PDB file of C-alpha atoms in Angstrom:
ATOM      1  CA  UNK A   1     -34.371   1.927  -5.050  1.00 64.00           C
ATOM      2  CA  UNK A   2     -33.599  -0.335  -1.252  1.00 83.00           C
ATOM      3  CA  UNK A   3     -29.974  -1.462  -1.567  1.00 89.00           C
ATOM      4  CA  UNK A   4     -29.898  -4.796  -1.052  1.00 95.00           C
ATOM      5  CA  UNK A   5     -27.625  -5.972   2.142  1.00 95.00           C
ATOM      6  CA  UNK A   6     -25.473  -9.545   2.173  1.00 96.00           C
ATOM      7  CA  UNK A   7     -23.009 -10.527   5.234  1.00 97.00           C
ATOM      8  CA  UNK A   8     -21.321 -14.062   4.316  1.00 97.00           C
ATOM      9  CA  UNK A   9     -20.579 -16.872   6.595  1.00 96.00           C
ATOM     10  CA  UNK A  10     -18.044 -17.989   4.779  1.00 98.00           C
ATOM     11  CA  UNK A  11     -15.663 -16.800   2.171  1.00 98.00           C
ATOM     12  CA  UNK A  12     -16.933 -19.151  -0.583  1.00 98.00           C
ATOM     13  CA  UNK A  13     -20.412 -17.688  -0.108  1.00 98.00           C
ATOM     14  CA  UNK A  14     -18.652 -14.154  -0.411  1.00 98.00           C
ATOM     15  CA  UNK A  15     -17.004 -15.502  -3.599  1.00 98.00           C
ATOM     16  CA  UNK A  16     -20.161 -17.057  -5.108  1.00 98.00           C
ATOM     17  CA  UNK A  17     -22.217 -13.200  -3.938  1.00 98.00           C
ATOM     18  CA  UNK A  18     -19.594 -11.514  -5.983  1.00 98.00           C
ATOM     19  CA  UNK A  19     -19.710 -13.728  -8.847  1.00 98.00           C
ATOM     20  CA  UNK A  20     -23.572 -13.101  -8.706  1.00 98.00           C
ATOM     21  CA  UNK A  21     -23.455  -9.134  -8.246  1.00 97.00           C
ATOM     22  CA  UNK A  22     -20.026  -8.233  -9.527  1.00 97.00           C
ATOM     23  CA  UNK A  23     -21.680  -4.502  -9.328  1.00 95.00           C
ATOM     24  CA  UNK A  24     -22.683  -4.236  -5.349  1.00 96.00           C
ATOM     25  CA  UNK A  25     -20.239  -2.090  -3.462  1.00 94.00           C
ATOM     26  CA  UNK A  26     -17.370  -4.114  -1.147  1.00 95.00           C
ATOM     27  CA  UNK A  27     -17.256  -3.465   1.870  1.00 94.00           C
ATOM     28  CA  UNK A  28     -14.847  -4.147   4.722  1.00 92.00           C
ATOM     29  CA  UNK A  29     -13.817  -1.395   7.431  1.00 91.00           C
ATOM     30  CA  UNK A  30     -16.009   1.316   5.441  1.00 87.00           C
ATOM     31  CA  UNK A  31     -13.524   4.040   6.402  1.00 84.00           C
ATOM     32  CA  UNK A  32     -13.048   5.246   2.896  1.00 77.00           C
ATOM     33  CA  UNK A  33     -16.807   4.097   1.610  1.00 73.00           C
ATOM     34  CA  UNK A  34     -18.009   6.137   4.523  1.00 70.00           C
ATOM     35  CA  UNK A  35     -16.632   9.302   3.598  1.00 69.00           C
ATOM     36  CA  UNK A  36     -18.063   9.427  -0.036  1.00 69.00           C
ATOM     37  CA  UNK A  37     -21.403   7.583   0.618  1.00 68.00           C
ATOM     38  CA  UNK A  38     -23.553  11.145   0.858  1.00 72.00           C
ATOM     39  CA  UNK A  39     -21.603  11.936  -2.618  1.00 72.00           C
ATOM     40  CA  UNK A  40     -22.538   8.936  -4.610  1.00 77.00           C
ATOM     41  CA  UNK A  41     -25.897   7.397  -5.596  1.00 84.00           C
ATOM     42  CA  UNK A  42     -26.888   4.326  -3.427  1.00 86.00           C
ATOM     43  CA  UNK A  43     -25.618   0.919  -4.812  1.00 89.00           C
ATOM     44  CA  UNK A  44     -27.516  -1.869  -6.060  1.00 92.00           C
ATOM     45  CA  UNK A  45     -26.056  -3.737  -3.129  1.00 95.00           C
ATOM     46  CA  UNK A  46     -23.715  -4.205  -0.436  1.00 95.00           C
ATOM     47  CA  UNK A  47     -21.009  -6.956   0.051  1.00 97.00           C
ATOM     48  CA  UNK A  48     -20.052  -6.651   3.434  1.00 97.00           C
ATOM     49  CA  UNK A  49     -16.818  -8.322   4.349  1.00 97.00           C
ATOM     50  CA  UNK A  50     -16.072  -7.013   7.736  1.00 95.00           C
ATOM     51  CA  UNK A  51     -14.558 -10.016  10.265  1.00 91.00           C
ATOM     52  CA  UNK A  52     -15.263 -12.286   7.884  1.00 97.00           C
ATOM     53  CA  UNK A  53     -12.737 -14.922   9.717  1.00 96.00           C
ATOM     54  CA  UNK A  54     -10.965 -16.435   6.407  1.00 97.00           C
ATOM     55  CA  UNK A  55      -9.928 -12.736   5.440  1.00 98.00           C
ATOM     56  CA  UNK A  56      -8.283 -11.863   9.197  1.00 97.00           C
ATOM     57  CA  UNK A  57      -4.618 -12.756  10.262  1.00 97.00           C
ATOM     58  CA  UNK A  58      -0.991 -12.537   9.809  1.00 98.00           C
ATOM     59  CA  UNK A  59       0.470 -15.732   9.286  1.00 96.00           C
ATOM     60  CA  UNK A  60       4.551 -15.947   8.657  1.00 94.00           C
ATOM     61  CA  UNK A  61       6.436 -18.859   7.625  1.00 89.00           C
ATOM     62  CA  UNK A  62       9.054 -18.462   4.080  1.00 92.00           C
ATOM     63  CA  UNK A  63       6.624 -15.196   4.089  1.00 96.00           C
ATOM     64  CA  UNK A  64       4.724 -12.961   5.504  1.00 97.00           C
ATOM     65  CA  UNK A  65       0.755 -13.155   4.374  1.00 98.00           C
ATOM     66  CA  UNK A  66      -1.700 -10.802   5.989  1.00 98.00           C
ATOM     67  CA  UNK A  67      -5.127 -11.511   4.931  1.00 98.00           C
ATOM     68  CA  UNK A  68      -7.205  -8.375   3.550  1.00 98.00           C
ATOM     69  CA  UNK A  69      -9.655  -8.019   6.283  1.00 98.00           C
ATOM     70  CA  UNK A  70      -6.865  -7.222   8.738  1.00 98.00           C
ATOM     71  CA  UNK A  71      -6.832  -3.957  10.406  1.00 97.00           C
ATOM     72  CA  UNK A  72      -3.881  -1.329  10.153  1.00 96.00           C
ATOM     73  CA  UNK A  73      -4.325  -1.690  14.125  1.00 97.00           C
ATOM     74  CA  UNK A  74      -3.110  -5.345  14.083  1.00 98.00           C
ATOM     75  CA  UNK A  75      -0.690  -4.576  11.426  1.00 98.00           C
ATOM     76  CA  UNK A  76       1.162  -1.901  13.516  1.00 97.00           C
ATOM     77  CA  UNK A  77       1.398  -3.902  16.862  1.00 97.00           C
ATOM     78  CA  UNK A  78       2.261  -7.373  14.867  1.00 97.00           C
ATOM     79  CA  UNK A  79       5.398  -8.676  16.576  1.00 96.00           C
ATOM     80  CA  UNK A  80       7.086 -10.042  13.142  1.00 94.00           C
ATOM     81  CA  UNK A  81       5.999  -6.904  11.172  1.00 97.00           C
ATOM     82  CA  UNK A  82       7.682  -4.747  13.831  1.00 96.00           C
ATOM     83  CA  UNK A  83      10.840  -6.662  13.105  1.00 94.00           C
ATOM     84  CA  UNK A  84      11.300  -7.893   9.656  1.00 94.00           C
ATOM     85  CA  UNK A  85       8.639  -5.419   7.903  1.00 97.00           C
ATOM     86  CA  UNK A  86       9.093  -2.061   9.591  1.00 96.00           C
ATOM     87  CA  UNK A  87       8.187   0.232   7.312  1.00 97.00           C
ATOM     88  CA  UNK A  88       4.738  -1.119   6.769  1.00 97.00           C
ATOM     89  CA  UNK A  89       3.985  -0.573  10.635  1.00 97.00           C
ATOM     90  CA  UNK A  90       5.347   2.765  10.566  1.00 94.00           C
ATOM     91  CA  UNK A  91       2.740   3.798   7.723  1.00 94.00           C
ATOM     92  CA  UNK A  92       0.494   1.718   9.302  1.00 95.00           C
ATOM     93  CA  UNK A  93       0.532   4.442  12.595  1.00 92.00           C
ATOM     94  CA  UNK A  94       0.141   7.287   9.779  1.00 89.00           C
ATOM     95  CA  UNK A  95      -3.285   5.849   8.525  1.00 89.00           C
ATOM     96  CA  UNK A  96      -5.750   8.430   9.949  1.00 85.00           C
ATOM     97  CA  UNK A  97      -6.878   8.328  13.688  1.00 86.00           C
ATOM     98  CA  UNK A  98      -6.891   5.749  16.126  1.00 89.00           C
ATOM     99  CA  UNK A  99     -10.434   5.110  15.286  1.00 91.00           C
ATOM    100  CA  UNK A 100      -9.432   4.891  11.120  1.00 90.00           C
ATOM    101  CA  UNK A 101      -6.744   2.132  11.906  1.00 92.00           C
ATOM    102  CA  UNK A 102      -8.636  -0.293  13.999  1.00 94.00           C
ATOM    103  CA  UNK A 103     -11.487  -0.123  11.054  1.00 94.00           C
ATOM    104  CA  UNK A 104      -9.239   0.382   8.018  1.00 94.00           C
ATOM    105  CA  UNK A 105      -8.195  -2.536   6.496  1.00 96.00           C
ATOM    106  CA  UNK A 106      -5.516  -3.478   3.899  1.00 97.00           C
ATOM    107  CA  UNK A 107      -7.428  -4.889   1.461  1.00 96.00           C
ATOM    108  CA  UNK A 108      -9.725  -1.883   1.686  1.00 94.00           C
ATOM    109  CA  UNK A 109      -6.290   0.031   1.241  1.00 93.00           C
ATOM    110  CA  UNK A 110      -5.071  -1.796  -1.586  1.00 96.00           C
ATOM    111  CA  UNK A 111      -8.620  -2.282  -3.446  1.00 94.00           C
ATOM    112  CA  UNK A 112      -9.431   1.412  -3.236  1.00 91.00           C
ATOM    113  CA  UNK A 113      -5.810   2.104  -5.446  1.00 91.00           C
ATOM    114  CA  UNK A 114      -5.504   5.940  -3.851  1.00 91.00           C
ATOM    115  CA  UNK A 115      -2.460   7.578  -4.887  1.00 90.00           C
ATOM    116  CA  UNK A 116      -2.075   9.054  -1.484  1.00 89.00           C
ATOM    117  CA  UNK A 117      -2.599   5.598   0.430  1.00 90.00           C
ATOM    118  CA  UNK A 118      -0.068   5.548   3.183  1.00 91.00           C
ATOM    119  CA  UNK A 119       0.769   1.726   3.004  1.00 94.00           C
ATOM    120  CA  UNK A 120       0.800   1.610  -0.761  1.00 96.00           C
ATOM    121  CA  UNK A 121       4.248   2.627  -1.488  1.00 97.00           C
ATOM    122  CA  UNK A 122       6.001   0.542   1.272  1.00 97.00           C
ATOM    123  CA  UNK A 123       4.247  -3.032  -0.603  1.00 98.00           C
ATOM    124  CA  UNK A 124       5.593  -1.406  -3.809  1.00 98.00           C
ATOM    125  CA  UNK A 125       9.131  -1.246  -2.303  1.00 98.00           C
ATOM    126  CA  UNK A 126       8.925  -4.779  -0.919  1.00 98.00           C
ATOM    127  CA  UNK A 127       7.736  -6.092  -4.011  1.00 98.00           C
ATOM    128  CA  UNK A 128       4.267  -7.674  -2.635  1.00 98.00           C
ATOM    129  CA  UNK A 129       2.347 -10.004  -4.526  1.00 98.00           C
ATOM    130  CA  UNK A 130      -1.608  -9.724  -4.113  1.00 98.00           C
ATOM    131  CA  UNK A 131      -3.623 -13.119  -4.218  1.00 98.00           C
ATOM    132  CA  UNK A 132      -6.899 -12.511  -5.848  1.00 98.00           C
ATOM    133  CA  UNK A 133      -9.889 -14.925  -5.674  1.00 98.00           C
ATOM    134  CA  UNK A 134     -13.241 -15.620  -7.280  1.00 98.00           C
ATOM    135  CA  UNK A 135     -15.661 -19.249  -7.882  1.00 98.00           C
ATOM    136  CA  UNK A 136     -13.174 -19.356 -11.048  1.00 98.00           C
ATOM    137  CA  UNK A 137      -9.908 -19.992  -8.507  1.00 98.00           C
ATOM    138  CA  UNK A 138      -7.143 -18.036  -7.376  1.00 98.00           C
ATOM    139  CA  UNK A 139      -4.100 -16.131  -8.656  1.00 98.00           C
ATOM    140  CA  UNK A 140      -1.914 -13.888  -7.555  1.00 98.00           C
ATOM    141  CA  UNK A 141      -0.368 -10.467  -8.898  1.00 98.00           C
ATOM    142  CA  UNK A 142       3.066  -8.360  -8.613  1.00 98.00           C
ATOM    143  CA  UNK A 143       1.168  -5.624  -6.719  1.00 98.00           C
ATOM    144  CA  UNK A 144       4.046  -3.314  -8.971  1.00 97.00           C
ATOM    145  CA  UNK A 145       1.453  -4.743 -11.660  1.00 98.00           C
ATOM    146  CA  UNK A 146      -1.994  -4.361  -9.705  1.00 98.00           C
ATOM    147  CA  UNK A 147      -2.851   0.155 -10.061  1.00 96.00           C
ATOM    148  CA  UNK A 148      -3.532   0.267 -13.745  1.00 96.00           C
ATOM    149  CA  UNK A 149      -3.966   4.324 -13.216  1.00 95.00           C
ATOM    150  CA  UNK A 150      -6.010   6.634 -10.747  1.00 94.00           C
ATOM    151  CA  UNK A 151      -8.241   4.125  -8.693  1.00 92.00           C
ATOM    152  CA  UNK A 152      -8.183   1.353 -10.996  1.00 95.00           C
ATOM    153  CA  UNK A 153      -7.085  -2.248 -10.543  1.00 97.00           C
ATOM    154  CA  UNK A 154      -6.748  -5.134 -12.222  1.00 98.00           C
ATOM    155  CA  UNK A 155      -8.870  -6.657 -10.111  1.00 98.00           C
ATOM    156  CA  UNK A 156     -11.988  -8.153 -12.169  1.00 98.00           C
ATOM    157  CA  UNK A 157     -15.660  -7.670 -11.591  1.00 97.00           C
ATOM    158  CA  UNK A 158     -16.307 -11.251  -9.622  1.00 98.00           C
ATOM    159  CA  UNK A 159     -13.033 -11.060  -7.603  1.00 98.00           C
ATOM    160  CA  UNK A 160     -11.799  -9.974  -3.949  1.00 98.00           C
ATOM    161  CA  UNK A 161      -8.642  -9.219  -2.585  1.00 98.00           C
ATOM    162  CA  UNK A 162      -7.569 -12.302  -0.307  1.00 98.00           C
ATOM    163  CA  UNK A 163      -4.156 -11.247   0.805  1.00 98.00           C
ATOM    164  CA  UNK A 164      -0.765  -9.838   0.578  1.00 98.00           C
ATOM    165  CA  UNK A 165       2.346 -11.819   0.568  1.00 98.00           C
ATOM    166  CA  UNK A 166       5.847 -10.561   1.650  1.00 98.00           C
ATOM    167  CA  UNK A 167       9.096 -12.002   1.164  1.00 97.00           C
ATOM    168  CA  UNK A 168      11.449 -10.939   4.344  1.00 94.00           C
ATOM    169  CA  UNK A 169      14.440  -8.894   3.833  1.00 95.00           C
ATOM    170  CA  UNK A 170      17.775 -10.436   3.560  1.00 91.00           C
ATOM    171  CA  UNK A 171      20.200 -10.433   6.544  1.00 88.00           C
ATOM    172  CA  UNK A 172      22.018  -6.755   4.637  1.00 93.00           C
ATOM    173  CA  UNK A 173      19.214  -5.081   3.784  1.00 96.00           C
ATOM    174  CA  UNK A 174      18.082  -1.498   5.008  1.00 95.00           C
ATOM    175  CA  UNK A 175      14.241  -0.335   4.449  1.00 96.00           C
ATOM    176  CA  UNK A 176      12.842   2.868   5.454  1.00 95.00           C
ATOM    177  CA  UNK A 177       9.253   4.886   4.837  1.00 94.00           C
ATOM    178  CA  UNK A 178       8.980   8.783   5.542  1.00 93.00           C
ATOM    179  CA  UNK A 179       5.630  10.844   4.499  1.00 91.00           C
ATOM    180  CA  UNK A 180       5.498  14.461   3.957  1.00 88.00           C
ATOM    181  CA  UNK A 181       2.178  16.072   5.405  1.00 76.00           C
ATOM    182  CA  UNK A 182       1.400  19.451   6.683  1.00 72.00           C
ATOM    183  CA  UNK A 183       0.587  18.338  10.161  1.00 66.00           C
ATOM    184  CA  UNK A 184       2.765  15.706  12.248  1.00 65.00           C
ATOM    185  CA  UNK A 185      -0.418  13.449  12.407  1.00 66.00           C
ATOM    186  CA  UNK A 186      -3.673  12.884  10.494  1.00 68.00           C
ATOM    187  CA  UNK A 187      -2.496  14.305   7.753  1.00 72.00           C
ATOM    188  CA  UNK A 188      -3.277  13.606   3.958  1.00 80.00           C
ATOM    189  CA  UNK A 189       0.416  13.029   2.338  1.00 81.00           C
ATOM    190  CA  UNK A 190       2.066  15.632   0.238  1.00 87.00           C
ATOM    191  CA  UNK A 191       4.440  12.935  -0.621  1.00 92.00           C
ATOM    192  CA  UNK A 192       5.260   9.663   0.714  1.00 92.00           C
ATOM    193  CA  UNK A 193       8.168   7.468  -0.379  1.00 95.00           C
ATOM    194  CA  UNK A 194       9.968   3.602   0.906  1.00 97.00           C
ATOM    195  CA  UNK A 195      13.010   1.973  -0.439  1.00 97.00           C
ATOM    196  CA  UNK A 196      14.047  -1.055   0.201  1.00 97.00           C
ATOM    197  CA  UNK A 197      17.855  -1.407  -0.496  1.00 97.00           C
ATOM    198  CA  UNK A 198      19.954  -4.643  -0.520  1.00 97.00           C
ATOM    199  CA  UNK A 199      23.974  -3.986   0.452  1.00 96.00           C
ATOM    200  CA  UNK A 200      27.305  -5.979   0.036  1.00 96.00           C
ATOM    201  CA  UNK A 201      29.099  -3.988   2.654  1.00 94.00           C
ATOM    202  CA  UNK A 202      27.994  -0.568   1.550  1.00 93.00           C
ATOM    203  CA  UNK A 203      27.851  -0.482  -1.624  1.00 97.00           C
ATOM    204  CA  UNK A 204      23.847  -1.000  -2.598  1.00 97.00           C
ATOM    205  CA  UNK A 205      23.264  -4.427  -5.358  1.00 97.00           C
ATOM    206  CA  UNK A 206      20.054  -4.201  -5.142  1.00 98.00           C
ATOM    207  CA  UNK A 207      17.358  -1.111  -4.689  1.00 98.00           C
ATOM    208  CA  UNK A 208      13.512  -0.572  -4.750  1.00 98.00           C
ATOM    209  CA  UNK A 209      12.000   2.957  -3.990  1.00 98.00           C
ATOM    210  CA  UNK A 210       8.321   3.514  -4.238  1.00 98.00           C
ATOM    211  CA  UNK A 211       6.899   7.394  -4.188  1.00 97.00           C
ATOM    212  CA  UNK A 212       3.252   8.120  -3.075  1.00 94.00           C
ATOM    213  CA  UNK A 213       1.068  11.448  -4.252  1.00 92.00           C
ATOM    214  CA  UNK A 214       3.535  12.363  -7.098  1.00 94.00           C
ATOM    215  CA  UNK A 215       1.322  10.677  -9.808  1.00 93.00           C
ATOM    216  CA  UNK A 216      -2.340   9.349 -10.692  1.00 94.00           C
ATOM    217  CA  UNK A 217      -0.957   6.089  -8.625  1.00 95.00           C
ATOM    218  CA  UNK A 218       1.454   5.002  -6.071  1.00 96.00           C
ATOM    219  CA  UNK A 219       4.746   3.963  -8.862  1.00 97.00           C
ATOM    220  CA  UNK A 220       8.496   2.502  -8.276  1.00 98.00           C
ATOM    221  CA  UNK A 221      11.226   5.272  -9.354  1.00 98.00           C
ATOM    222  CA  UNK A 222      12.938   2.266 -11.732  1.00 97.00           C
ATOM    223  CA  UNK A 223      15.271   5.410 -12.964  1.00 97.00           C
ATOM    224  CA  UNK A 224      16.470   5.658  -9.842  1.00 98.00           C
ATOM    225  CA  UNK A 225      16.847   2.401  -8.773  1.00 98.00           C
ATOM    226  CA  UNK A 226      19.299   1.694 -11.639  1.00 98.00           C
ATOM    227  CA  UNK A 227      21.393   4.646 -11.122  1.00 98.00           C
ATOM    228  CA  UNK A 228      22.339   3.470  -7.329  1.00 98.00           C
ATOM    229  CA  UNK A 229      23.508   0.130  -7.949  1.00 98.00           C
ATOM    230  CA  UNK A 230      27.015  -0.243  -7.607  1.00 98.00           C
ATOM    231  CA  UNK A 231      27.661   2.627  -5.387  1.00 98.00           C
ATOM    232  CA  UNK A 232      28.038   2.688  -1.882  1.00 96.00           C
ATOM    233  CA  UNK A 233      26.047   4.339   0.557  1.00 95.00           C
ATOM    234  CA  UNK A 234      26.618   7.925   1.282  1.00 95.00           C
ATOM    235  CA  UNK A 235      27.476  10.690  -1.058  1.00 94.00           C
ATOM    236  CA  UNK A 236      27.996   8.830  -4.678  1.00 96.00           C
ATOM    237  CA  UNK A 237      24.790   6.850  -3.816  1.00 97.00           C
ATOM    238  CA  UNK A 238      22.604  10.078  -2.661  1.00 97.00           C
ATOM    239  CA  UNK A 239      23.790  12.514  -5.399  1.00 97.00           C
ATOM    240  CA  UNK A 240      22.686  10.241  -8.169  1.00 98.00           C
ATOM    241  CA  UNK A 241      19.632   9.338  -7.012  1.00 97.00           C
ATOM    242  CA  UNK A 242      18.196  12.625  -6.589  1.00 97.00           C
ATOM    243  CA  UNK A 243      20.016  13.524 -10.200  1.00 96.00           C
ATOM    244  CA  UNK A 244      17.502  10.172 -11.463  1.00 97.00           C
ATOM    245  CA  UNK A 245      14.661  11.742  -9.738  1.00 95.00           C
ATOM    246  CA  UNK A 246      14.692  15.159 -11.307  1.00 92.00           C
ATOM    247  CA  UNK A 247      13.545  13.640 -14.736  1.00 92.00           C
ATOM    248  CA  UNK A 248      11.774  10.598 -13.829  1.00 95.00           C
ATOM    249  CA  UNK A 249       8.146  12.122 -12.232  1.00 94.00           C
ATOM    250  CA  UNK A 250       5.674  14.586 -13.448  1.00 91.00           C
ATOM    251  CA  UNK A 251       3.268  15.671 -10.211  1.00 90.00           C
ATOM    252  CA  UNK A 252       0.579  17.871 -10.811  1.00 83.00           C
ATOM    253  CA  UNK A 253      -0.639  21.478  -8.876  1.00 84.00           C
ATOM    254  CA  UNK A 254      -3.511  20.325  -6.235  1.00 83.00           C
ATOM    255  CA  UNK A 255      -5.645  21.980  -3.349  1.00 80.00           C
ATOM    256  CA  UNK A 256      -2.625  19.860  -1.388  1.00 82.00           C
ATOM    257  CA  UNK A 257       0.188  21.286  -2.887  1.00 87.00           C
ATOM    258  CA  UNK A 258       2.640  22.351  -6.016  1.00 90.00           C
ATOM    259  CA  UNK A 259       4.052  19.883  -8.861  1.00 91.00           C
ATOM    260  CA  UNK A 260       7.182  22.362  -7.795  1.00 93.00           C
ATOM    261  CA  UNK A 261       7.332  21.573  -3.785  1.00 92.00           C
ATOM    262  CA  UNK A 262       6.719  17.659  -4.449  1.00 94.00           C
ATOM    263  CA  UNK A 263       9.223  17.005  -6.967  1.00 94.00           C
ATOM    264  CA  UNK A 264      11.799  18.980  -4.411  1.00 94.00           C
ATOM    265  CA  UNK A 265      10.724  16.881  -1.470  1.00 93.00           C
ATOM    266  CA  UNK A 266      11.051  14.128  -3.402  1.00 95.00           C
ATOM    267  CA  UNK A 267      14.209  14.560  -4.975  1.00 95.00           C
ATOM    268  CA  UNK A 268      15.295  14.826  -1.232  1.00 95.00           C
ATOM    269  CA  UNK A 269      13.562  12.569   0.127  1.00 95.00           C
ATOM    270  CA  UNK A 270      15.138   9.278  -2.190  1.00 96.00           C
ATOM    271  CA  UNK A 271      18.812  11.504  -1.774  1.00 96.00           C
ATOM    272  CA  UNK A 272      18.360  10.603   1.991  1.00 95.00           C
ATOM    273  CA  UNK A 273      17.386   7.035   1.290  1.00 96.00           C
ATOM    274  CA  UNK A 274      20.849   6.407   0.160  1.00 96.00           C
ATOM    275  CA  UNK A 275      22.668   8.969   2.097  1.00 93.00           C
ATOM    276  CA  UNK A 276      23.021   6.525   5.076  1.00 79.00           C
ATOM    277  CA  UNK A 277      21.186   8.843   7.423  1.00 65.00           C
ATOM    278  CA  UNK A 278      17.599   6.948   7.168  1.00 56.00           C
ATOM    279  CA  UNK A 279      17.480   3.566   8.304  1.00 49.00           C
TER     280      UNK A 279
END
């Protein structure tokens, strides 16, 4: 069988290729496509999205909206994600090599729903929304709604992933990421975990903490995001969120590492999100 092999113009002629072969393979920086392609049979076709111009940029106005095709290279040296979105450049540097980031691209992030994606927990914690698009219009998704379970989306058969949109943090707000790997760098996460935690003084009103590689998707830790509120930052704050944690995930055993060592790190992982020490 010859794959067949389609570069739009222009994003309505992506929209109307999808529409018409809502089972050819998307691509856009091919780093994850790549990697599997010897492991898969050939696909009908190929979508390929790479610079298409209406999918690149980070615009910012009441919020931030990166467009899918944008690399985790432009996303890490963006001047207004450095300031107001931290955490997403700091997983943005922990996305493979050099040569992975300025390929890699969020959409291709997002769309291929991996439970160890770096950047996956941090749009979790900032409560993203994802605008989807297809001939039929456009809509747009809590991304806390998007992973439907291990590498599956809602994302239908004749859609693509346009964008992200971020609301910016409020004036007291602290946000943090951290990843647990067994090297410093290029490393496939063990765990990963961001909060995002809203303060009147220091006593937290509002939190959001998103765990990576401790279940068949990246998920918010609701448990413990109820049992902080009302406490200040510090002791009270740390102690029960790592008591919340110990109940509320169920990893597995993997060639990475032990249900046992994840649910520790993560337990102290969150404890540190609201022990003041992270910021």
């Amino acid at each position: 069988m010859t794959t067949q092999y389609l570069r739009p113009r222009t994003l309505d002629e992506a929209l109307e290729a999808r529409a018409a072969h809502p089972d050819w393979m998307v691509l856009a920086g091919g780093t994850d496509l790549m990697v599997n392609a010897t492991h898969r049979a050939a696909p009908a076709g190929i979508l390929d999205l790479w610079r298409l111009p209406e999918l690149r940029g980070i615009t910012r106005g009441d919020e931030l909206t990166i467009k899918a095709g944008t690399t985790w290279l432009e996303v890490e040296h963006d001047p207004a994600i450095i300031e107001r979105f931290g955490p997403l450049a700091a997983a943005a540097r922990e996305i493979g090599a050099l040569q992975i980031q300025a390929r890699g691209t969020l959409g291709g992030n997002v769309g291929t729903s991996s439970p160890v994606g770096d950047s996956l927990p941090v749009l979790l914690a900032f409560d993203a929304e994802l605008e989807l698009a297809s001939i039929r219009g456009r809509r747009r998704v809590a991304y806390r709604d998007f992973c439907t379970g291990y590498r599956k989306t809602l994302l239908a058969p004749d859609e693509l992933i346009i964008a992200a949109h971020l609301a910016p943090p409020k004036q007291r707000t602290r946000t943090t990421w951290r990843k647990v790997g067994t090297r410093r760098a290029q490393s496939i996460s063990k765990v990963m975990g961001a909060a995002f935690i809203e303060l009147d003084g220091e006593t937290v009103t509002l939190a959001r903490v998103a765990l990576g590689a401790v279940a068949d998707r990246p998920i918010r830790i609701a448990a413990v995001e109820h049992a902080v509120v009302g406490l200040p930052l510090g002791g009270k704050a740390a102690d029960a969120a790592r008591a919340a944690m110990r109940t509320a995930i169920k990893p597995i055993d993997d060639i990475r590492s032990t249900a046992t060592y994840r649910r520790e790190v993560a337990e102290n992982l969150v404890a540190r999100f609201f022990s003041g020490i992270l910021t």
